[in-house]
Coordinates of C-alpha atoms in Angstrom, one line a residue:
X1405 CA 88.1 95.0 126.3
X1406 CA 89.9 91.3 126.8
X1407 CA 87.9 88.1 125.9
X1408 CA 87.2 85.5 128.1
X1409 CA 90.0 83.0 127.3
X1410 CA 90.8 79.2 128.9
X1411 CA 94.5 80.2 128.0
X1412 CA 96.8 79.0 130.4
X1413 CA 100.7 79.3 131.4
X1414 CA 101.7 75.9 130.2
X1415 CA 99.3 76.1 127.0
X1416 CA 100.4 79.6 126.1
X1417 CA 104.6 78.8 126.2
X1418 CA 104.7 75.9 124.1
X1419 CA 104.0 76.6 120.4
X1420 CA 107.0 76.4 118.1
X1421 CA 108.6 79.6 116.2
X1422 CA 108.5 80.1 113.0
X1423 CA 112.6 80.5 111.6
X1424 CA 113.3 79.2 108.2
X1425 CA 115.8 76.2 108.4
X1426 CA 113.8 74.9 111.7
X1427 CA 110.9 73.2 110.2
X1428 CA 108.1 75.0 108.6
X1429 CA 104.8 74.7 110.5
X1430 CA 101.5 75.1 109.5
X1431 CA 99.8 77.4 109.6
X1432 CA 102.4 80.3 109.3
X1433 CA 102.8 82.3 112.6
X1434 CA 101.7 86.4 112.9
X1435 CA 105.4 88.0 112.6
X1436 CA 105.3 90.6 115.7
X1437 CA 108.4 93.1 115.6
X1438 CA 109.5 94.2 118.4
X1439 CA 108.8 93.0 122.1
X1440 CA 108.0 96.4 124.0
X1441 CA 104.7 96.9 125.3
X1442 CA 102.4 97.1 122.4
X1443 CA 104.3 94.5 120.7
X1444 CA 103.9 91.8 123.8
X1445 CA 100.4 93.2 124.3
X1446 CA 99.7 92.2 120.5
X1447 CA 101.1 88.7 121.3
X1448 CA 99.2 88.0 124.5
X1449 CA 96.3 88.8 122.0
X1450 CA 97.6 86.6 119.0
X1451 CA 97.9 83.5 122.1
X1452 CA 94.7 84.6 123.6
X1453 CA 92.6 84.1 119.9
X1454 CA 95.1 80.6 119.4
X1455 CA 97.4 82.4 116.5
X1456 CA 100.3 80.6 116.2
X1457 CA 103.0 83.9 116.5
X1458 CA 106.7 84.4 116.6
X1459 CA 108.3 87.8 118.4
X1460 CA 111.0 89.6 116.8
X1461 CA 113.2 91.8 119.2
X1462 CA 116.3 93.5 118.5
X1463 CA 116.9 93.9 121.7
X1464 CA 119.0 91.6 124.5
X1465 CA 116.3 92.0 126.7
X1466 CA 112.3 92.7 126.8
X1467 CA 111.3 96.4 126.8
X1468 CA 114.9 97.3 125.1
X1469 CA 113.6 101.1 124.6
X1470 CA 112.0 101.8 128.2
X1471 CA 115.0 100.4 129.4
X1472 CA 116.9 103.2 128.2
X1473 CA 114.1 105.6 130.6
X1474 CA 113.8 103.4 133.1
X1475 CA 114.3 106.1 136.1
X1476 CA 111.9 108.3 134.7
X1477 CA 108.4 108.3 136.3
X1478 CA 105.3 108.0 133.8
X1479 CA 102.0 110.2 134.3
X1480 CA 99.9 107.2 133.2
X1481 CA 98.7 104.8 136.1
X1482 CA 98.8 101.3 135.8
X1483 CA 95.4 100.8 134.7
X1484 CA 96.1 102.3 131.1
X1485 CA 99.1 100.5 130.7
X1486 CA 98.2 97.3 131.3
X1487 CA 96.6 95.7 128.1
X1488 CA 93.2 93.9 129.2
X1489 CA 93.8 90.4 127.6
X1490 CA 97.7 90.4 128.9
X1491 CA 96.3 90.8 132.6
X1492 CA 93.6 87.9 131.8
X1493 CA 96.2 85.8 130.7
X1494 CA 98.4 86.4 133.4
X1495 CA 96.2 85.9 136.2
X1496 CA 96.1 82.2 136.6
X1497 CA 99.9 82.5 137.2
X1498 CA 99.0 84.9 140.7
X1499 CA 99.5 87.9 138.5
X1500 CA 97.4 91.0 139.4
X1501 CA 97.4 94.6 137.8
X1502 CA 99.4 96.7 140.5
X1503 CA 96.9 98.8 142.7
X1504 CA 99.0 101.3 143.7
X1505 CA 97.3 105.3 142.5
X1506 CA 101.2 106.1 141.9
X1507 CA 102.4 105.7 138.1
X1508 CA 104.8 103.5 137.4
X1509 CA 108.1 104.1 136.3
X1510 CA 109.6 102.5 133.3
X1511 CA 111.4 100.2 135.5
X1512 CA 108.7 99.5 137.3
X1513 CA 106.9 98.5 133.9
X1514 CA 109.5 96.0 132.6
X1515 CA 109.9 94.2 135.7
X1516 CA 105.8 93.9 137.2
X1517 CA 104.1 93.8 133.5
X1518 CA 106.5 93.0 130.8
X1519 CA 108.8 90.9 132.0
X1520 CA 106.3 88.1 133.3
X1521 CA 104.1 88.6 130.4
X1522 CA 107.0 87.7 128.0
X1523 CA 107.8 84.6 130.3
X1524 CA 104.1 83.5 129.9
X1525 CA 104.4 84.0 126.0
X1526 CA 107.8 82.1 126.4
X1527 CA 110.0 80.9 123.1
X1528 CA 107.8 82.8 121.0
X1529 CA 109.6 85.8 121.7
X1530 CA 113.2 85.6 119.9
X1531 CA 115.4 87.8 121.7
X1532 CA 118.6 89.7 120.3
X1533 CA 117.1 89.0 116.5
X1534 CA 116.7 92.6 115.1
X1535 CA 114.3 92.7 111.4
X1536 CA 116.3 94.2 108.7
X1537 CA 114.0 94.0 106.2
X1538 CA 110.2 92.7 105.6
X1539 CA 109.0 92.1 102.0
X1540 CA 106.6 89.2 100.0
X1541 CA 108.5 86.6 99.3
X1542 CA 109.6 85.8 96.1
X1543 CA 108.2 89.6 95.3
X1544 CA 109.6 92.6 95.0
X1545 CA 107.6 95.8 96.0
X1546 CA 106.8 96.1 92.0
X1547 CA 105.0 92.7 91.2
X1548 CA 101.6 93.0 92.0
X1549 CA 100.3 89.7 90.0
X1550 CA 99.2 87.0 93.6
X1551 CA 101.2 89.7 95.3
X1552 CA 98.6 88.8 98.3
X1553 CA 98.8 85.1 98.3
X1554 CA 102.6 85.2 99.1
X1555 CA 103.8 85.1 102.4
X1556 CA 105.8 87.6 104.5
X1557 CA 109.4 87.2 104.0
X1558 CA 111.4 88.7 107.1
X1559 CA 115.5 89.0 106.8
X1560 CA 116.4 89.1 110.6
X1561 CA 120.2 89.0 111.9
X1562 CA 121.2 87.7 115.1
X1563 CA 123.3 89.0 117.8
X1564 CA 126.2 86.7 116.6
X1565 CA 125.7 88.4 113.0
X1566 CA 124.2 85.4 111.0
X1567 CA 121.3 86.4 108.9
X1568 CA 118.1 84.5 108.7
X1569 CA 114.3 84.6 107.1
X1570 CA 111.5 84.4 108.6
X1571 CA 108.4 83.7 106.8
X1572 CA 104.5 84.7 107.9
X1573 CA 101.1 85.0 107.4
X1574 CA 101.0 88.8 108.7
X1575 CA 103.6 91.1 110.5
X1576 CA 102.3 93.7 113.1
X1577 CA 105.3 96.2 113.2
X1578 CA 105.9 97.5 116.9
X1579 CA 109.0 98.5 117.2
X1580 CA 108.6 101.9 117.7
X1581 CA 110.5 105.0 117.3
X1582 CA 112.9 105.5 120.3
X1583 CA 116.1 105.2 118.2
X1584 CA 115.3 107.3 115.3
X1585 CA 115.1 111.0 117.2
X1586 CA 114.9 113.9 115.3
X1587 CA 117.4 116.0 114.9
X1588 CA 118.0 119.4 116.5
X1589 CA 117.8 121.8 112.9
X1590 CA 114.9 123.7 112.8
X1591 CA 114.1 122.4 109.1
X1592 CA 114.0 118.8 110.4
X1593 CA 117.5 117.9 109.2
X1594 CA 120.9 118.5 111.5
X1595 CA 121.4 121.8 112.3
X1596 CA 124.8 122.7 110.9
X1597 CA 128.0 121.4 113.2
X1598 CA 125.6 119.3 115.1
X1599 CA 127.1 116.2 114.5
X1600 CA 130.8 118.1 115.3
X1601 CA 129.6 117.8 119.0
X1602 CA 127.8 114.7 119.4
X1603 CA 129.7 114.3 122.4
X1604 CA 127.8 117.1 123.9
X1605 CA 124.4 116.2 122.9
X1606 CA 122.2 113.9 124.8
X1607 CA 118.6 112.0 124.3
X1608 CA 115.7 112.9 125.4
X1609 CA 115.9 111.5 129.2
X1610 CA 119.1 111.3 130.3
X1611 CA 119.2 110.0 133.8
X1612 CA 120.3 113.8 135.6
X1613 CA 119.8 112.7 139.1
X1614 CA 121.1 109.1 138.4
X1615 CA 123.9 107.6 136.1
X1616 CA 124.6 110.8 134.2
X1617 CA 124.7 113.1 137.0
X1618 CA 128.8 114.2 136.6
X1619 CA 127.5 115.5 133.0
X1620 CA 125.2 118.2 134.2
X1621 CA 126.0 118.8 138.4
X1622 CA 127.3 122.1 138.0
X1623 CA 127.4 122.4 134.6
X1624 CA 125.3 124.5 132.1
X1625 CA 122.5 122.4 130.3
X1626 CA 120.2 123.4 127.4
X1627 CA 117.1 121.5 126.8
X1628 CA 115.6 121.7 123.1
X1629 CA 111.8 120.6 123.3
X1630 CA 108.4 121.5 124.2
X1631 CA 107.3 118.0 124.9
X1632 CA 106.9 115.7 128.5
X1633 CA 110.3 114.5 127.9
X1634 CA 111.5 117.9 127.9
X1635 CA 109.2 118.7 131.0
X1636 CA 110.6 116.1 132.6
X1637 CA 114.3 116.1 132.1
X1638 CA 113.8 120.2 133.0
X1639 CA 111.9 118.8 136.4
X1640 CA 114.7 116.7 137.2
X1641 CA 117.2 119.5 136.5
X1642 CA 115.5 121.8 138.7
X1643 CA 116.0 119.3 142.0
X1644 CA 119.6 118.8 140.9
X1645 CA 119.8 123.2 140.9
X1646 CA 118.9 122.8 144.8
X1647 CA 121.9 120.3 145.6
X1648 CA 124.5 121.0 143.1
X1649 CA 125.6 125.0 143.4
X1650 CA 126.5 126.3 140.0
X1651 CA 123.7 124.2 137.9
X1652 CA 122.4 126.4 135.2
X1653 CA 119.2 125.8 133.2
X1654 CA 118.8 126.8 129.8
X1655 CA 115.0 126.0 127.6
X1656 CA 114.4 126.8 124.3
X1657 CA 111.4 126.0 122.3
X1658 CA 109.7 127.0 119.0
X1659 CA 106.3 128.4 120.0
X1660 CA 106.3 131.9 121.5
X1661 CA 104.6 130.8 124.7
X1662 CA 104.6 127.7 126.8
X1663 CA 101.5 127.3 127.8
X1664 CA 100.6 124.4 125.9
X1665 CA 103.9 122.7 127.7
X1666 CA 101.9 123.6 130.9
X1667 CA 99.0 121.9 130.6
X1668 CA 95.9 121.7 132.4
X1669 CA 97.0 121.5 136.1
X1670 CA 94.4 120.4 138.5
X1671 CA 92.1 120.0 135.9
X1672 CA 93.9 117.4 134.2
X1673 CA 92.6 113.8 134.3
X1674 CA 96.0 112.1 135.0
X1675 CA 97.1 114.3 138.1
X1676 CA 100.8 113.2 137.6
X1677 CA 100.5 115.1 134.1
X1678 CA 98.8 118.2 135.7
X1679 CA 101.6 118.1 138.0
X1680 CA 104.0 118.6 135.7
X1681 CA 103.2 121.0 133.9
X1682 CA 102.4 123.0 137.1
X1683 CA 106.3 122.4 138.4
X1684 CA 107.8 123.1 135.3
X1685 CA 106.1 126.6 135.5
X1686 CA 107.0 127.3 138.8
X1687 CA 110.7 126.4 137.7
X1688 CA 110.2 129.3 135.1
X1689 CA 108.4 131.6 137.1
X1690 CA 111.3 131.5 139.9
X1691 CA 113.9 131.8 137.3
X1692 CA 115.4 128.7 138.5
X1693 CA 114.6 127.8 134.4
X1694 CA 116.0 130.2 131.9
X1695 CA 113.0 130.4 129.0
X1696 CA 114.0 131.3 125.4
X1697 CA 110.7 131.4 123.4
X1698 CA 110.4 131.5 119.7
X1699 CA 113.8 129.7 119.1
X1700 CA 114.7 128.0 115.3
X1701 CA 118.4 125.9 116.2
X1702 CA 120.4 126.8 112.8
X1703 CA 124.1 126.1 113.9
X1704 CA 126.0 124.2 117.3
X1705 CA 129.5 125.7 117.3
X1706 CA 132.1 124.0 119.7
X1707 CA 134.4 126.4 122.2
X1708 CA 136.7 124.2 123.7
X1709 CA 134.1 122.0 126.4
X1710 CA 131.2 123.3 125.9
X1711 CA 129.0 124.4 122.7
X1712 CA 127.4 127.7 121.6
X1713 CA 123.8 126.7 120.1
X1714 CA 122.9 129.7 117.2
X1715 CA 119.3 129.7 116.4
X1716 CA 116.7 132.4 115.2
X1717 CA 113.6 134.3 116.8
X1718 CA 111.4 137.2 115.8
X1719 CA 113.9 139.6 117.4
X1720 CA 116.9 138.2 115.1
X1721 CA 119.5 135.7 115.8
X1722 CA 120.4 134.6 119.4
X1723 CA 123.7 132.8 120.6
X1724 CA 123.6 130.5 123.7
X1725 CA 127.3 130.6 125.1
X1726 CA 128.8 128.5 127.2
X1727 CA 126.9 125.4 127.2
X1728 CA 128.0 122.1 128.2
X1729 CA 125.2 119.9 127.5
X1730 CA 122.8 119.8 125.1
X1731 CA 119.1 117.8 125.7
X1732 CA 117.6 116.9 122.5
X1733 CA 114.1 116.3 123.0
X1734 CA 112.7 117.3 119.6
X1735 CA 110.7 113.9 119.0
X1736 CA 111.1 111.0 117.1
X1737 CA 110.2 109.6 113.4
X1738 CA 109.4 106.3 112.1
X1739 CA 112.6 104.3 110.8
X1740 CA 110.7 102.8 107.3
X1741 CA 114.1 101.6 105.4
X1742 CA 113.3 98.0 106.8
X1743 CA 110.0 98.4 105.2
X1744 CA 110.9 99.3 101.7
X1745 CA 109.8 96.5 99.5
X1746 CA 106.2 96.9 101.2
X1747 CA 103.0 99.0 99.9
X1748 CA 102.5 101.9 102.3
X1749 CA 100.4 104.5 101.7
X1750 CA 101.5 107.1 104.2
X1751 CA 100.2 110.6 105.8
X1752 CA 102.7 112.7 103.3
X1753 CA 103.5 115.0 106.8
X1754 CA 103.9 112.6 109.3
X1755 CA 104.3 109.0 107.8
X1756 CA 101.4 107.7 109.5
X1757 CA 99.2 105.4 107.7
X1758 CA 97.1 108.2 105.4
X1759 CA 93.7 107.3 107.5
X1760 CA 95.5 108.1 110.5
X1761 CA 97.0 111.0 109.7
X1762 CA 94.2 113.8 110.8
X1763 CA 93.1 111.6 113.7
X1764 CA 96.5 111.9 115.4
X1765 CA 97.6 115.4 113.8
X1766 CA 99.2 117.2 116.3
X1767 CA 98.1 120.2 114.3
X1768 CA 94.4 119.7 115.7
X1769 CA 95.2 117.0 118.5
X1770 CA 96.9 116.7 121.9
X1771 CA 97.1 113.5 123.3
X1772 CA 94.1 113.2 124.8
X1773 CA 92.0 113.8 122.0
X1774 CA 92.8 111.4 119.7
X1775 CA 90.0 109.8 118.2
X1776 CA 89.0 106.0 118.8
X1777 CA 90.5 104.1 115.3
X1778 CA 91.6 100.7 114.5
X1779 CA 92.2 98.1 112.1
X1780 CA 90.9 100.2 109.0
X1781 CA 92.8 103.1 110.1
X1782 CA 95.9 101.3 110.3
X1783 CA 95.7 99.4 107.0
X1784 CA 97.9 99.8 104.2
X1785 CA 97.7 98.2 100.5
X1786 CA 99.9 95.4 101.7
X1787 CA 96.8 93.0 103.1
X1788 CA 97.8 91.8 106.4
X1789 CA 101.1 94.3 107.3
X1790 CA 100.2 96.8 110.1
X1791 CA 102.2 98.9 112.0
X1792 CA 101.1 99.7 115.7
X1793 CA 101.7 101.7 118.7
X1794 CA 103.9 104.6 118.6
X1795 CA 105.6 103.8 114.9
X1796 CA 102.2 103.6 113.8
X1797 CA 102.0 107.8 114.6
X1798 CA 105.1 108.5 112.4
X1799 CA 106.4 112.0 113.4
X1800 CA 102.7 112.8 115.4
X1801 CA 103.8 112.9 119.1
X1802 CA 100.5 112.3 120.5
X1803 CA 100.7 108.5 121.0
X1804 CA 99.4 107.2 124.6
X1805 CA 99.8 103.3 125.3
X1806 CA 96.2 103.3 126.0
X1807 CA 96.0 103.5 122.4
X1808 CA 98.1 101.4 121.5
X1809 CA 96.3 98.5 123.4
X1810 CA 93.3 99.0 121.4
X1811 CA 95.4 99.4 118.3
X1812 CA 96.4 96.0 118.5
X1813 CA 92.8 94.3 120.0
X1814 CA 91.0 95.7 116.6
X1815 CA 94.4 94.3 114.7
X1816 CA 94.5 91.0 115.8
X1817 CA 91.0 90.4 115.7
X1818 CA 90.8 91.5 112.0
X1819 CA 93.7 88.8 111.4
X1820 CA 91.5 86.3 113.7
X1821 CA 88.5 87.3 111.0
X1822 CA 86.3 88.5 113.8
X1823 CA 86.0 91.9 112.1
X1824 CA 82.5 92.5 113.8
X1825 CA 84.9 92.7 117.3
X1826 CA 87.6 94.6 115.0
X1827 CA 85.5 97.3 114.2
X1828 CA 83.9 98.1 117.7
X1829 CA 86.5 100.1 118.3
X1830 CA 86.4 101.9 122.1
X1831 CA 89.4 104.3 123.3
X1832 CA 88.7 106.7 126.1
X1833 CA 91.3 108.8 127.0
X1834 CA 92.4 110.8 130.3
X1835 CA 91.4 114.2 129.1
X1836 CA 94.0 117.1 130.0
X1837 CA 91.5 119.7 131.6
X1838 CA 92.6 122.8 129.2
X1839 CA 89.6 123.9 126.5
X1840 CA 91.5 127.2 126.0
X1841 CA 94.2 129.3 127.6
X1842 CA 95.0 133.0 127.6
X1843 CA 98.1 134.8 126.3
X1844 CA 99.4 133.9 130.1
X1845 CA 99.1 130.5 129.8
X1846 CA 95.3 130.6 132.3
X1847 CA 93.3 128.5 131.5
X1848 CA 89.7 130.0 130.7
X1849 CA 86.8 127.3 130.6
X1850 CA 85.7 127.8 133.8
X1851 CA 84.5 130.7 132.2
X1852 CA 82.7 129.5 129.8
X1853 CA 85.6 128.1 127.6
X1854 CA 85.7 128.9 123.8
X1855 CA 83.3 131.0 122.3
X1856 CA 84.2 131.9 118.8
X1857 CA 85.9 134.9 119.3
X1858 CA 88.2 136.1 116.4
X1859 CA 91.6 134.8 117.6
X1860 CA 93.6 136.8 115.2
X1861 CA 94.9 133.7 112.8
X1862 CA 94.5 132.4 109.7
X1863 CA 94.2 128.6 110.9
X1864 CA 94.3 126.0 108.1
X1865 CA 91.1 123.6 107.2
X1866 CA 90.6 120.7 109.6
X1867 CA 90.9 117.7 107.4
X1868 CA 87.6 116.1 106.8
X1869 CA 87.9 113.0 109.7
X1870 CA 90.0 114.7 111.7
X1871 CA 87.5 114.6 114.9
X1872 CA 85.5 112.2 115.5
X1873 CA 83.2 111.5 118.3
X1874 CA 84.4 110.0 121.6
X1875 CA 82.2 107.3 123.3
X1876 CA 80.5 110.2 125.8
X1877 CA 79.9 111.9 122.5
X1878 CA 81.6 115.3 123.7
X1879 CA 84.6 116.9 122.4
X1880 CA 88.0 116.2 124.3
X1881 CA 89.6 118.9 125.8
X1882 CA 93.4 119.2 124.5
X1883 CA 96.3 121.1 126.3
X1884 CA 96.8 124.6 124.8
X1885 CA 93.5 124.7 122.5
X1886 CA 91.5 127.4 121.4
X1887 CA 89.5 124.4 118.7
X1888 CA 87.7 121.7 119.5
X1889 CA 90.9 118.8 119.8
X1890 CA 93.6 121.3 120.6
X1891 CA 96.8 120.7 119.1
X1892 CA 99.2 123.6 117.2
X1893 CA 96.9 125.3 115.3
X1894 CA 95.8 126.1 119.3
X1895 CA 99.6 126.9 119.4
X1896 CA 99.4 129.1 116.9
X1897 CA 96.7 131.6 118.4
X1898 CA 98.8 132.0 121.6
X1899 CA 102.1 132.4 119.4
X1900 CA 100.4 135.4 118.2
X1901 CA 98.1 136.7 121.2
X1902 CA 101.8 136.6 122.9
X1903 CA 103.3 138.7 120.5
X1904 CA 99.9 141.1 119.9
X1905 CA 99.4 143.7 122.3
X1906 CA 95.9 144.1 124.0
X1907 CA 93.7 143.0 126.7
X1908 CA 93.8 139.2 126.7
X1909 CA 90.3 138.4 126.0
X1910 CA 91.2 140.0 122.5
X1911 CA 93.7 137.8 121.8
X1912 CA 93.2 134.6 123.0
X1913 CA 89.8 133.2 120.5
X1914 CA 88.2 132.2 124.4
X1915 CA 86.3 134.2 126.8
X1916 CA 88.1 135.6 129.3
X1917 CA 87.2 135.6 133.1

């Protein structure tokens, strides 16, 4: 929801930063870390309220980490990218939201969205300076005596190496979690010999019909993952298979069925989603992709050019031979070594602030039923640190930048002290059109959806807070979800109706049609 603002191009370019050693202005700026799109749609907030501000990116460039995807076509359409008070600001320059229906990709959103909004925000945002550590200043993380009436203290290195401080008022951590994957081992650390063949391992995207298409035309690829970016990468596969002979497809994933991976289809509110989880069963169901359900990785053992991945199931141990790339798409987790001197008080699971935690709990939560929060739920005991947008869900991977946007309008206007436009907190999400699916991955609430039926599993409490009520007022509908939110506990009832014998309206928790 963006205000009305008299901000202009000239007005919002012309405010000094804020580096120790080039004068110290007054007030101190709003330190913002990290120049992506939740971090620049926090600044165009922080100019659009008259914050004086200061951007911190690591990066050479704006939008450093969608750089690194920037062939890969989003399911999210322009108008839940765009942050409302970036496109007000923008518009006196000629600048429109794109109209197109198509999604953009992440090319497409560094050079329409993010790369004119950081020329409007102009020297503000400090390229190529990467935060290596944020504390109080004069105070280490133990002193809590006027602990809140000292400033932020922010080391930062240059790209030439020379280390500098930056000091602020606040600091709004978006720098995400793009370079801090996790690892392949199915107890969250490196599976054993997986750093041996590093050479053989790729991220998450890798661009297959682009740049890296010598590694994989051809060639025998494993993709690790049961997320989008494993969807897509396994999409993108699948077209190479039809123009480069020999091309083998190899997906493994934890949970015993896919259908959570699969989606909603039609019924999906972001067609571009549905779409994908439609192709990528098609791929399976033609055996064009190899499945391997109910797969722990344990061990990645080199053979000369290629790697043989060891992992568990139910059935005993299974060995994938002959493999010559490996796609990692497992997730990612917050980097907090740069925030060590601070007070956090983090979600002990996935090192998202503690209020956060069951709102974005991919446990009871897909991505489209995340729960409207803000500045409260974002707070930590440090008074004015937050950390937004994906980050801000730790190891959760049910972050939309939809949310984000709002995460940083409630933010910034708690810093502005309009906490009366902090706390109206609105976030309405594309829903993904599943309220249940059967054992076969069909989805059944067009029959009626869930109805309480014994689903065969012990499923943990939800945590008290977990769900709250969307604007409608009606439950969102996750991917693979036999409870209200979806999420794994959802998982879990088709990881055992899949591996339970019996008609599938035993087995699934949901009527069956």
């Amino acid at each position: 929801m963006a205000r009305s603002t008299t901000s202009t191009a000239s007005t919002v370019a012309t405010a000094p930063a804020a580096v120790a050693g080039a004068g110290t202005p007054a007030p101190l700026p709003v330190a913002v870390i990290g120049a992506g799109p939740i971090g620049l749609a926090a600044a165009a907030h922080l100019a659009d309220r008259g914050l004086p501000f200061v951007v911190l990116e690591a990066g050479t460039a704006v939008g450093a980490a969608v750089r690194q995807w920037a062939h890969v076509r989003t399911f999210t359409p322009w108008r839940y990218v765009v942050d409302p008070t970036a496109a007000v600001l923008l518009a006196p320059t000629g600048w429109s939201v794109p109209s197109t229906p198509v999604p953009p990709t992440g090319a497409e959103i560094v050079r329409h969205y993010l790369e004119p909004l950081a020329g409007l925000l102009g020297d503000r945002v400090l390229l190529g300076h990467r935060v290596v550590a944020v504390a109080r200043d004069g105070m280490d993380k133990s002193r809590s005596v006027g602990r809140e009436r000292r400033p932020f203290v922010l080391r930062v290195q240059d790209g030439a190496g020379v280390v500098r401080e930056v000091r602020a008022r606040a600091v709004v951590d978006a720098s995400g979690t793009w370079d801090h994957p996790n690892p392949l081992g199915a107890s969250g650390l490196p599976a054993t010999g997986e750093a041996d063949v590093a050479d053989l391992l790729t991220g998450p995207l890798p661009d297959v019909l682009g740049t890296d298409r010598a590694r994989f035309a051809g060639r025998t690829t494993l993709v690790v993952g049961a997320g989008h970016s494993a969807a897509s990468t396994l999409l993108a596969l699948g077209r190479l298979a039809e123009e480069a002979a020999g091309t083998r497809i190899l997906w493994a994933i934890r949970a015993a069925d896919p259908g959570r991976v699969y989606g909603g289809g039609a019924g999906d509110e972001l067609p571009a989603r549905g779409r994908l989880g439609t192709d990528l069963r098609g791929l399976v169901g033609s055996g064009v992709v190899e499945l391997v359900t109910g797969f722990a990785t344990t061990e990645l053992v080199r053979q000369g050019d290629t790697v043989t991945v060891v992992g568990t199931t139910d059935a005993g141990p299974v060995r994938l031979a002959g493999v010559h790339q490996v796609v990692a798409a497992t997730g990612f987790r917050p980097d907090l070594t740069v925030l060590a001197e601070l007070r956090l008080d983090l979600d002990p699971g996935l090192e998202a602030p503690r209020t956060l935690g069951p709102l974005i709990d991919p446990a009871f939560h897909s991505c489209g039923t995340v729960p409207p929060h803000g500045h409260r739920d974002l707070a930590h005991p440090e008074p004015g640190f937050y950390v937004v947008g994906m980050k801000s869900y730790g190891r959760a991977p049910t972050f939309l930048l939809t949310t984000g946007n709002e995460q940083v309008r409630s933010v910034v206007a708690a810093l502005a002290g309009d906490l009366a436009a902090a706390d109206d907190v609105r976030l309405v999400l594309p829903q993904t059109g599943v309220c249940s699916v059967d054992a076969s991955g069909r989805d059944t609430a067009a029959s009626g959806g869930c109805c309480g039926a014994p689903s065969g599993v012990d499923t943990p409490a939800v945590p008290v807070g977990a769900h709250r009520l969307l604007p409608v007022g009606v439950p969102a509908r996750g991917f693979a979800s036999g409870l209200p939110g979806g999420g794994r506990v959802a998982e879990l009832v088709l990881d055992v109706a899949a591996r339970t014998p019996g008609p599938a309206d035993d087995r699934a928790g949901c009527c069956a049609p």
